[in-house]
Coordinates of C-alpha atoms and ligand atoms in Angstrom, one line a residue:
M26 CA -22.7 -4.8 25.9
E27 CA -19.3 -3.7 24.8
S28 CA -19.4 -1.1 22.0
L29 CA -16.7 -0.5 19.5
Y30 CA -15.8 2.7 21.4
D31 CA -15.5 0.8 24.7
K32 CA -13.2 -1.7 23.1
L33 CA -11.0 1.0 21.4
K34 CA -10.7 2.9 24.7
E35 CA -9.7 -0.2 26.6
Y36 CA -7.2 -1.1 23.9
S37 CA -5.7 2.4 23.9
Q38 CA -4.9 2.0 27.6
K39 CA -2.9 -1.3 27.1
E40 CA 0.8 -1.3 26.6
N41 CA 0.6 -2.6 23.0
Y42 CA 2.9 -0.6 20.7
P43 CA 1.9 0.0 17.1
F44 CA 4.4 -0.9 14.3
H45 CA 1.6 -0.3 11.9
M46 CA -0.5 2.5 10.5
P47 CA -1.7 5.1 11.1
G48 CA 1.5 7.2 11.1
H49 CA 0.6 9.2 14.2
K50 CA 1.3 5.9 16.1
R51 CA -1.4 6.8 18.7
N52 CA 1.1 9.3 20.0
P53 CA -0.8 12.5 20.8
E54 CA 2.5 14.5 20.7
S55 CA 2.9 13.6 17.0
M56 CA -0.4 15.2 16.1
N57 CA -0.6 18.9 15.8
M58 CA -4.2 18.8 17.1
E59 CA -5.2 19.1 20.7
N60 CA -8.9 18.5 20.3
C61 CA -9.5 15.4 18.3
G62 CA -13.0 14.9 19.8
E63 CA -16.5 15.3 18.5
F64 CA -16.6 19.1 19.3
I65 CA -14.9 20.0 16.0
D66 CA -16.9 17.6 13.9
I67 CA -19.1 19.8 11.7
T68 CA -20.7 19.9 8.2
E69 CA -20.4 22.5 5.4
I70 CA -21.6 25.4 7.5
H71 CA -21.0 29.1 6.7
G72 CA -17.3 30.0 6.7
F73 CA -16.0 26.4 6.4
D74 CA -16.0 25.9 2.6
N75 CA -17.0 22.8 0.7
L76 CA -14.4 20.2 -0.4
H77 CA -16.2 19.5 -3.7
H78 CA -16.3 23.2 -4.6
S79 CA -13.5 24.7 -2.6
E80 CA -13.0 28.4 -2.6
G81 CA -12.1 29.3 0.9
I82 CA -10.3 27.6 3.8
L83 CA -10.3 24.1 2.1
R84 CA -8.9 25.6 -1.1
A85 CA -6.1 27.3 0.9
A86 CA -5.4 24.1 2.7
Q87 CA -5.0 22.1 -0.5
E88 CA -2.9 24.9 -2.0
R89 CA -0.7 24.7 1.1
A90 CA -0.3 20.9 0.5
A91 CA 0.6 21.5 -3.1
R92 CA 3.3 24.0 -2.0
L93 CA 4.7 21.6 0.5
F94 CA 4.9 18.7 -2.0
H95 CA 6.0 21.0 -4.9
V96 CA 3.2 20.0 -7.2
R97 CA 0.9 22.0 -9.5
E98 CA -2.2 21.0 -7.5
T99 CA -3.2 18.7 -4.6
F100 CA -6.6 17.2 -4.1
Y101 CA -7.6 16.0 -0.6
S102 CA -9.0 12.5 -0.3
I103 CA -11.0 11.5 2.8
N104 CA -11.4 8.1 1.1
G105 CA -7.8 7.3 1.4
S106 CA -5.5 6.4 -1.5
T107 CA -8.3 4.1 -2.6
G108 CA -10.5 7.1 -3.6
A109 CA -7.6 8.9 -5.2
L110 CA -6.6 5.9 -7.3
L111 CA -10.1 5.4 -8.5
A112 CA -10.2 9.1 -9.5
A113 CA -6.7 9.1 -11.1
V114 CA -7.4 6.0 -13.3
S115 CA -10.9 7.2 -14.2
A116 CA -9.6 10.6 -15.3
A117 CA -6.5 9.3 -17.2
V118 CA -8.2 6.7 -19.4
K119 CA -11.4 6.9 -21.3
P120 CA -14.2 4.4 -20.6
G121 CA -13.3 1.1 -22.3
G122 CA -9.7 2.3 -23.0
R123 CA -6.6 0.3 -22.4
I124 CA -4.4 0.7 -19.3
L125 CA -1.1 -0.9 -18.3
I126 CA -1.2 -2.0 -14.7
A127 CA 1.8 -3.3 -12.7
R128 CA 0.4 -6.7 -11.5
N129 CA 1.4 -5.9 -7.9
C130 CA -0.9 -2.9 -7.7
H131 CA -3.4 -2.5 -4.9
K132 CA -6.9 -3.8 -5.5
A133 CA -8.2 -0.2 -5.9
V134 CA -6.5 0.0 -9.3
Y135 CA -8.3 -3.1 -10.4
H136 CA -11.6 -1.8 -9.1
A137 CA -11.1 1.3 -11.2
A138 CA -10.5 -0.8 -14.2
A139 CA -13.6 -2.8 -13.5
I140 CA -15.9 0.2 -12.9
R141 CA -14.6 1.9 -16.1
R142 CA -14.7 -1.3 -18.1
L143 CA -11.0 -0.9 -19.1
K144 CA -9.0 -3.3 -21.2
V145 CA -6.1 -4.2 -19.0
S146 CA -2.5 -5.2 -19.9
Y147 CA -0.2 -6.3 -17.1
I148 CA 3.5 -5.7 -16.4
Y149 CA 5.0 -8.0 -13.7
P150 CA 7.4 -6.9 -11.0
Q151 CA 10.8 -8.6 -10.8
V152 CA 11.3 -10.8 -7.8
E153 CA 14.1 -10.7 -5.2
K154 CA 14.7 -14.4 -5.1
T155 CA 16.9 -14.4 -2.0
F156 CA 14.1 -13.0 0.3
G157 CA 11.1 -14.0 -1.8
I158 CA 9.8 -10.4 -2.1
N159 CA 8.6 -8.4 -5.0
G160 CA 11.2 -6.0 -6.5
G161 CA 10.6 -3.2 -8.9
I162 CA 9.2 -2.7 -12.4
S163 CA 11.8 -2.7 -15.1
P164 CA 11.8 0.4 -17.3
E165 CA 12.9 -1.7 -20.3
D166 CA 9.8 -3.9 -19.9
V167 CA 7.6 -0.8 -19.8
D168 CA 9.2 0.4 -23.0
K169 CA 8.7 -2.9 -24.8
I170 CA 5.0 -3.2 -23.8
L171 CA 4.3 0.4 -24.9
D172 CA 6.0 -0.3 -28.2
Q173 CA 3.9 -3.4 -28.8
Q174 CA 0.6 -1.9 -27.5
P175 CA 0.3 1.8 -28.7
E176 CA -3.4 1.9 -27.7
I177 CA -2.4 2.0 -24.0
E178 CA -3.4 5.4 -22.5
A179 CA -1.8 5.2 -19.1
V180 CA 0.6 3.2 -16.9
V181 CA 0.1 2.6 -13.2
I182 CA 2.9 1.4 -10.9
T183 CA 3.2 1.0 -7.2
S184 CA 6.4 2.6 -5.9
P185 CA 7.4 2.2 -3.1
T186 CA 5.9 -1.2 -2.6
Y187 CA 4.3 -2.2 0.7
D188 CA 7.8 -3.5 1.7
G189 CA 9.6 -0.2 0.7
R190 CA 11.0 -1.1 -2.8
V191 CA 11.3 1.8 -5.2
S192 CA 11.4 1.4 -9.0
H193 CA 13.4 3.5 -11.4
V194 CA 10.5 6.0 -11.6
K195 CA 12.5 8.7 -13.4
K196 CA 13.4 6.4 -16.2
I197 CA 9.9 5.0 -16.4
A198 CA 8.4 8.5 -16.6
E199 CA 10.8 9.4 -19.4
I200 CA 9.8 6.3 -21.4
V201 CA 6.1 6.8 -20.7
H202 CA 6.3 10.4 -21.9
T203 CA 8.3 9.5 -25.0
H204 CA 5.3 7.3 -25.9
K205 CA 3.0 10.3 -25.0
K206 CA 1.2 8.4 -22.3
V207 CA 0.4 9.2 -18.7
L208 CA 2.2 7.8 -15.7
I209 CA 0.3 7.3 -12.4
V210 CA 2.4 6.3 -9.4
D211 CA 0.8 4.8 -6.4
E212 CA 3.0 6.3 -3.7
A213 CA 0.6 5.4 -0.9
H214 CA 3.5 4.3 1.3
G215 CA 5.8 7.2 0.4
A216 CA 4.2 10.4 1.7
H217 CA 7.2 10.9 3.9
F218 CA 9.8 10.7 1.1
S219 CA 10.1 14.5 0.6
F220 CA 11.1 15.2 4.1
S221 CA 14.6 13.7 4.3
D222 CA 17.3 13.0 1.7
Q223 CA 17.8 9.7 3.5
F224 CA 14.6 8.5 1.9
P225 CA 14.2 7.7 -1.8
D226 CA 13.2 10.5 -4.3
S227 CA 9.4 11.0 -4.4
A228 CA 7.7 10.1 -7.8
V229 CA 6.8 13.8 -7.8
L230 CA 10.5 14.7 -8.3
S231 CA 10.9 11.9 -10.8
G232 CA 8.3 13.3 -13.2
A233 CA 5.2 11.1 -12.7
D234 CA 2.0 12.9 -13.9
L235 CA -0.3 11.8 -11.0
V236 CA 1.0 10.7 -7.6
I237 CA -1.2 9.3 -4.9
Q238 CA 0.0 9.4 -1.2
S239 CA -1.7 8.1 1.9
L240 CA -0.9 10.7 4.6
H241 CA -2.3 8.3 7.2
K242 CA 0.1 5.5 6.4
T243 CA 3.5 7.2 7.1
L244 CA 2.7 10.7 8.4
P245 CA 0.8 11.8 11.5
S246 CA -2.7 12.1 10.1
F247 CA -6.0 10.3 10.7
T248 CA -6.9 7.0 9.0
Q249 CA -8.5 7.5 5.5
T250 CA -6.6 10.7 4.7
A251 CA -4.7 10.9 1.4
V252 CA -3.7 13.2 -1.3
L253 CA -3.8 13.1 -5.1
H254 CA -1.1 15.3 -6.7
R255 CA -1.4 16.6 -10.2
N256 CA 2.2 17.1 -11.3
S257 CA 1.8 17.9 -15.1
E258 CA -0.8 19.1 -17.6
R259 CA -1.2 15.6 -19.1
V260 CA -4.5 14.8 -17.2
N261 CA -7.4 17.2 -17.4
R262 CA -7.8 18.9 -14.0
E263 CA -11.6 19.2 -14.3
K264 CA -11.9 15.5 -14.9
L265 CA -9.8 14.8 -11.8
Q266 CA -12.0 17.2 -9.7
K267 CA -15.2 15.6 -11.0
F268 CA -14.0 12.0 -10.2
M269 CA -12.7 13.0 -6.8
E270 CA -16.3 14.2 -6.1
I271 CA -17.8 11.0 -7.5
Y272 CA -15.7 8.7 -5.4
Q273 CA -15.9 10.5 -2.1
S274 CA -18.7 11.3 0.4
S275 CA -20.7 14.4 -0.2
S276 CA -20.1 15.1 3.5
P277 CA -16.4 14.9 3.9
S278 CA -15.3 14.7 7.6
Y279 CA -13.9 18.0 8.9
L280 CA -12.0 16.0 11.5
L281 CA -10.2 14.1 8.8
M282 CA -9.5 17.3 6.7
A283 CA -8.3 19.1 9.8
S284 CA -5.9 16.3 10.6
M285 CA -4.5 16.6 7.0
D286 CA -4.1 20.3 7.2
S287 CA -2.6 20.1 10.7
C288 CA -0.1 17.5 9.5
I289 CA 0.9 19.7 6.6
C290 CA 1.2 22.9 8.6
D291 CA 3.3 21.0 11.2
L292 CA 5.6 19.7 8.4
M293 CA 6.0 23.2 7.0
E294 CA 7.0 24.6 10.3
H295 CA 8.8 21.8 12.1
G296 CA 9.3 19.1 9.4
K297 CA 13.0 19.6 9.2
E298 CA 13.8 19.1 12.9
K299 CA 11.3 16.3 13.4
F300 CA 12.5 14.3 10.4
A301 CA 16.2 14.8 11.3
A302 CA 15.5 13.3 14.7
Y303 CA 13.3 10.5 13.2
V304 CA 16.0 9.5 10.7
R305 CA 18.6 9.4 13.5
L306 CA 16.2 7.0 15.4
I307 CA 15.8 4.8 12.3
Q308 CA 19.6 4.7 11.8
E309 CA 20.3 3.8 15.4
T310 CA 17.7 1.1 15.4
R311 CA 19.0 -0.3 12.1
K312 CA 22.5 -0.4 13.6
K313 CA 21.4 -2.3 16.6
L314 CA 19.3 -4.7 14.6
S315 CA 22.4 -5.4 12.4
G316 CA 23.4 -7.6 15.4
L317 CA 20.7 -10.1 14.6
K318 CA 22.4 -13.5 14.0
R319 CA 19.6 -15.7 12.6
L320 CA 16.8 -13.3 11.7
H321 CA 17.9 -10.7 9.2
L322 CA 17.0 -7.0 8.9
I323 CA 16.9 -6.4 5.1
T324 CA 19.2 -3.5 4.1
K325 CA 19.8 -1.4 1.0
T326 CA 22.9 -3.5 0.3
D327 CA 20.7 -6.5 0.0
V328 CA 18.3 -5.1 -2.5
V329 CA 19.3 -2.0 -4.4
N330 CA 20.3 -2.5 -8.0
K331 CA 18.8 -5.9 -8.1
A332 CA 15.4 -7.0 -9.4
A333 CA 14.7 -3.5 -10.9
V334 CA 15.0 -1.9 -7.5
A335 CA 16.4 1.7 -7.6
D336 CA 16.2 2.4 -3.9
M337 CA 14.8 1.2 -0.6
D338 CA 12.8 3.0 2.1
I339 CA 14.8 2.6 5.3
S340 CA 11.8 3.5 7.5
K341 CA 10.3 0.0 6.8
F342 CA 11.8 -2.6 9.0
V343 CA 11.5 -5.9 7.0
I344 CA 12.7 -8.8 9.1
S345 CA 13.4 -11.9 7.0
V346 CA 12.9 -15.4 8.6
K347 CA 14.7 -17.1 5.8
G348 CA 17.0 -19.8 7.2
V349 CA 15.4 -20.0 10.7
S350 CA 12.9 -22.4 12.2
I351 CA 9.8 -20.1 12.2
T352 CA 7.6 -18.4 9.7
G353 CA 6.8 -14.7 9.5
K354 CA 3.4 -15.5 10.9
E355 CA 5.0 -17.2 14.0
L356 CA 7.5 -14.3 14.5
S357 CA 4.6 -11.8 14.4
R358 CA 2.7 -13.9 17.0
L359 CA 5.7 -14.0 19.3
L360 CA 6.1 -10.2 19.0
R361 CA 2.4 -9.7 19.8
E362 CA 1.9 -12.2 22.6
N363 CA 5.2 -12.0 24.4
Y364 CA 6.2 -8.4 23.8
H365 CA 2.9 -6.6 23.0
L366 CA 4.3 -5.3 19.7
E367 CA 1.9 -5.2 16.8
M368 CA 3.4 -5.5 13.3
E369 CA 2.1 -4.0 10.1
M370 CA 2.3 -7.2 8.1
E371 CA 3.3 -10.8 8.3
A372 CA 4.2 -12.8 5.3
E373 CA 5.4 -16.4 5.0
N374 CA 9.0 -15.2 4.8
Y375 CA 9.1 -12.0 6.7
V376 CA 7.4 -9.5 9.0
L377 CA 7.1 -5.8 8.4
A378 CA 7.4 -3.2 11.2
L379 CA 6.3 0.2 9.9
S380 CA 7.9 3.2 11.5
S381 CA 7.0 6.8 11.2
V382 CA 7.9 10.2 12.5
G383 CA 5.2 9.6 15.2
D384 CA 7.4 6.8 16.7
R385 CA 9.0 7.2 20.1
K386 CA 12.4 5.9 21.1
E387 CA 10.7 3.7 23.7
G388 CA 8.9 1.8 21.0
M389 CA 12.0 1.3 18.9
D390 CA 13.9 0.1 22.0
R391 CA 11.2 -2.4 22.7
L392 CA 11.4 -3.7 19.1
I393 CA 15.2 -4.0 19.3
H394 CA 15.0 -5.9 22.6
A395 CA 12.3 -8.2 21.4
L396 CA 14.0 -9.1 18.1
L397 CA 17.4 -9.7 19.7
E398 CA 15.9 -11.9 22.4
I399 CA 13.8 -13.9 20.0
D400 CA 16.9 -14.2 17.7
S401 CA 19.1 -15.6 20.5
R402 CA 16.6 -18.5 21.0
L403 CA 16.0 -19.5 17.4
E404 CA 17.4 -22.5 15.6
R405 CA 18.8 -22.2 12.1
K406 CA 16.9 -24.2 9.6
E407 CA 17.1 -24.2 5.8
K408 CA 13.5 -24.2 4.6
E409 CA 12.3 -25.3 1.2
Y410 CA 11.1 -22.0 -0.2
F411 CA 10.4 -20.6 -3.6
Y412 CA 8.5 -17.5 -4.4
E413 CA 7.4 -16.1 -7.7
F414 CA 4.7 -13.7 -8.8
R415 CA 2.3 -16.1 -10.5
R416 CA 1.4 -15.2 -14.1
E417 CA -2.2 -16.3 -14.4
N418 CA -3.8 -16.4 -17.9
S419 CA -6.3 -13.6 -18.4
L420 CA -9.2 -14.7 -20.6
M421 CA -11.7 -11.9 -20.0
E422 CA -11.6 -8.3 -18.9
I423 CA -12.1 -7.7 -15.2
G424 CA -15.4 -5.8 -15.5
E425 CA -16.8 -8.4 -17.9
A426 CA -15.9 -11.3 -15.7
M427 CA -17.4 -9.6 -12.6
E428 CA -20.7 -8.9 -14.4
S429 CA -21.0 -12.3 -16.2
P430 CA -23.4 -15.0 -14.9
S431 CA -21.5 -17.0 -12.4
E432 CA -21.8 -20.1 -10.2
R433 CA -20.3 -21.0 -6.9
I434 CA -18.1 -24.1 -6.9
P435 CA -15.6 -25.6 -4.4
L436 CA -12.4 -23.6 -4.6
L437 CA -10.2 -26.7 -4.7
E438 CA -12.1 -28.0 -7.7
S439 CA -12.0 -24.9 -9.7
Q440 CA -8.9 -25.6 -11.8
G441 CA -9.4 -24.5 -15.4
E442 CA -12.4 -22.2 -14.7
I443 CA -12.5 -18.5 -15.2
S444 CA -12.6 -16.6 -11.9
G445 CA -15.5 -14.2 -11.2
E446 CA -13.8 -13.0 -8.0
F447 CA -10.7 -11.5 -6.6
V448 CA -8.4 -13.4 -4.2
Y449 CA -5.8 -11.6 -2.2
L450 CA -4.0 -11.6 1.1
Y451 CA -4.7 -8.5 3.2
P452 CA -2.4 -6.7 3.8
P453 CA -1.0 -6.0 1.2
G454 CA -4.2 -6.2 -0.9
I455 CA -2.5 -7.2 -4.1
P456 CA -4.7 -9.7 -6.0
L457 CA -3.3 -13.2 -6.4
L458 CA -6.2 -13.9 -8.7
V459 CA -8.3 -11.4 -10.7
P460 CA -11.8 -11.8 -12.2
G461 CA -11.3 -13.1 -15.8
E462 CA -8.2 -15.1 -15.0
K463 CA -8.1 -18.8 -15.6
I464 CA -7.6 -20.7 -12.3
S465 CA -4.4 -22.7 -12.5
L466 CA -3.2 -25.8 -10.6
Q467 CA -0.3 -23.7 -9.3
F468 CA -2.7 -21.1 -8.0
L469 CA -4.6 -23.8 -6.1
R470 CA -1.4 -25.2 -4.7
D471 CA -0.5 -21.8 -3.4
M472 CA -3.9 -21.4 -1.8
R473 CA -3.5 -24.7 0.0
R474 CA -0.1 -23.6 1.3
Y475 CA -1.5 -20.3 2.5
K476 CA -4.4 -22.0 4.3
K477 CA -2.0 -24.5 5.9
L478 CA 0.2 -21.6 7.1
G479 CA -2.9 -20.0 8.6
F480 CA -3.2 -17.0 6.2
Q481 CA -6.7 -15.8 5.6
L482 CA -7.6 -15.2 2.0
E483 CA -9.7 -12.1 1.2
G484 CA -11.8 -11.1 -1.7
L485 CA -13.9 -14.2 -2.0
S486 CA -17.6 -13.8 -1.2
D487 CA -17.4 -17.0 0.7
F488 CA -15.6 -15.8 3.9
K489 CA -14.8 -19.4 4.8
N490 CA -12.7 -19.6 1.6
E491 CA -14.2 -23.0 0.6
T492 CA -16.0 -21.9 -2.6
I493 CA -15.3 -19.5 -5.4
R494 CA -17.6 -17.8 -8.0
V495 CA -16.6 -18.8 -11.5
V496 CA -17.9 -17.5 -14.8
K497 CA -20.7 -19.8 -15.9
E498 CA -20.6 -19.4 -19.7
G499 CA -16.8 -19.3 -19.9
L500 CA -14.9 -18.8 -23.1
E501 CA -13.3 -21.7 -24.9
T502 CA -10.0 -22.2 -23.1
Ligands
PLP12 C1 0.1 0.2 -2.3 C2 -1.2 0.7 -1.8 N1 -2.0 1.5 -2.5 C3 -3.2 2.0 -2.1 C4 -3.7 1.5 -0.9 C5 -5.0 2.1 -0.4 O1 -4.8 3.1 0.5 P1 -5.9 3.6 1.5 O2 -5.9 2.6 2.7 O3 -5.3 4.9 2.0 O4 -7.1 3.7 0.8 C6 -2.9 0.7 -0.1 C7 -3.5 0.2 1.2 O5 -2.9 -0.5 1.9 C8 -1.7 0.2 -0.6 O6 -0.9 -0.6 0.1

């Protein structure tokens, strides 16, 4: 019988190189912890404090993090950015209150809205039409919506996006504050921003009230580790503390918390040199990949100041397959099978290789070699392609639709029904369909295309993706 541990051990000995999370890149040298084994796994014994009531070593560790990130207060999350987002939304908006959500937010934001029975208004990201990728959130759109809907209590945006696009957060923060509302920024993919001026400004610097960062995504820290930063007095700290307790285990792992603190101590002591070397590695790799002839490494020149994008994270290597004969999925497969390189994400139009300060030159060289070799063998081919972020018609609030009586019907026959379930591609975990939205013909066409291309839909209770739960006693449509 092969256990999970056996399988992980066997995999760790293979030559597969990770261009995915976690940010330690399975490189022991990137972690400031010699002993990652079971011998330091304890519970809240004497002298080791309690995360939910921290007064000793865990308080000191969180205060250290707050100093490093230049915020008023930092809360550890051992339930990832997911737990931190649930807490941030819950603390910022009263039960049943109204929230403005960027429609390209991670599912955790929607789950928070469902749990707290919030009324949801959406703001859509602009789209980079050339590459078929979501851009930023327009500050002018935020202003317009807040003017029209003064009952909104908080705004949540994702910046950077999974693909590294950063919105004009400073302008958005000013607008949100002029309206006397709260700005929550999901910066799950931007925990590394503060450590080099070659990265975009962090939302912390741009004046967001609550900022959520996954340490494990782009810094050397164990999976599930994240931080919630309180960057102003606009959200009550006791409420935040309470919700962080509610959404996390009552036995937070000391291994995870130690990896966070080690990461933070290491950044304090050696962050400057390590990040200078890492940025040089990114720049060299980008330079070499600019030699691609058919594939294309997306650059700042391609995207900044278009589609509401203020800046782009150069640590994300987004390789566009537009104009060549293969899809992102096929490119990802070639990289995995022929070169043993595992990507973070594959989309129809691109693949995403995630780099971090834990990367080694050897890994980057392998990526460059593989992409240049694949590129030299590819045919050019203009493909019919059109991407937009679909605007589905929302007829019921999320929580209401999830709790309503529902029935299971064939997915492809569900046009016109109100969805009782989420549908998303994972990654990136952005819902394509949200409970309460009316299922459109266009949505079903997209689903057919994704299935044909071999993408697995997530969120449906039917893992085979053949049926969907729809609200039984729907509203008049
Ligand atoms: C934009 C964004 N926010 C939040 C999350 C959730 O983060 P975590 O996996 O740390 O819970 C993700 C996960 O991929 C994400 O992409």
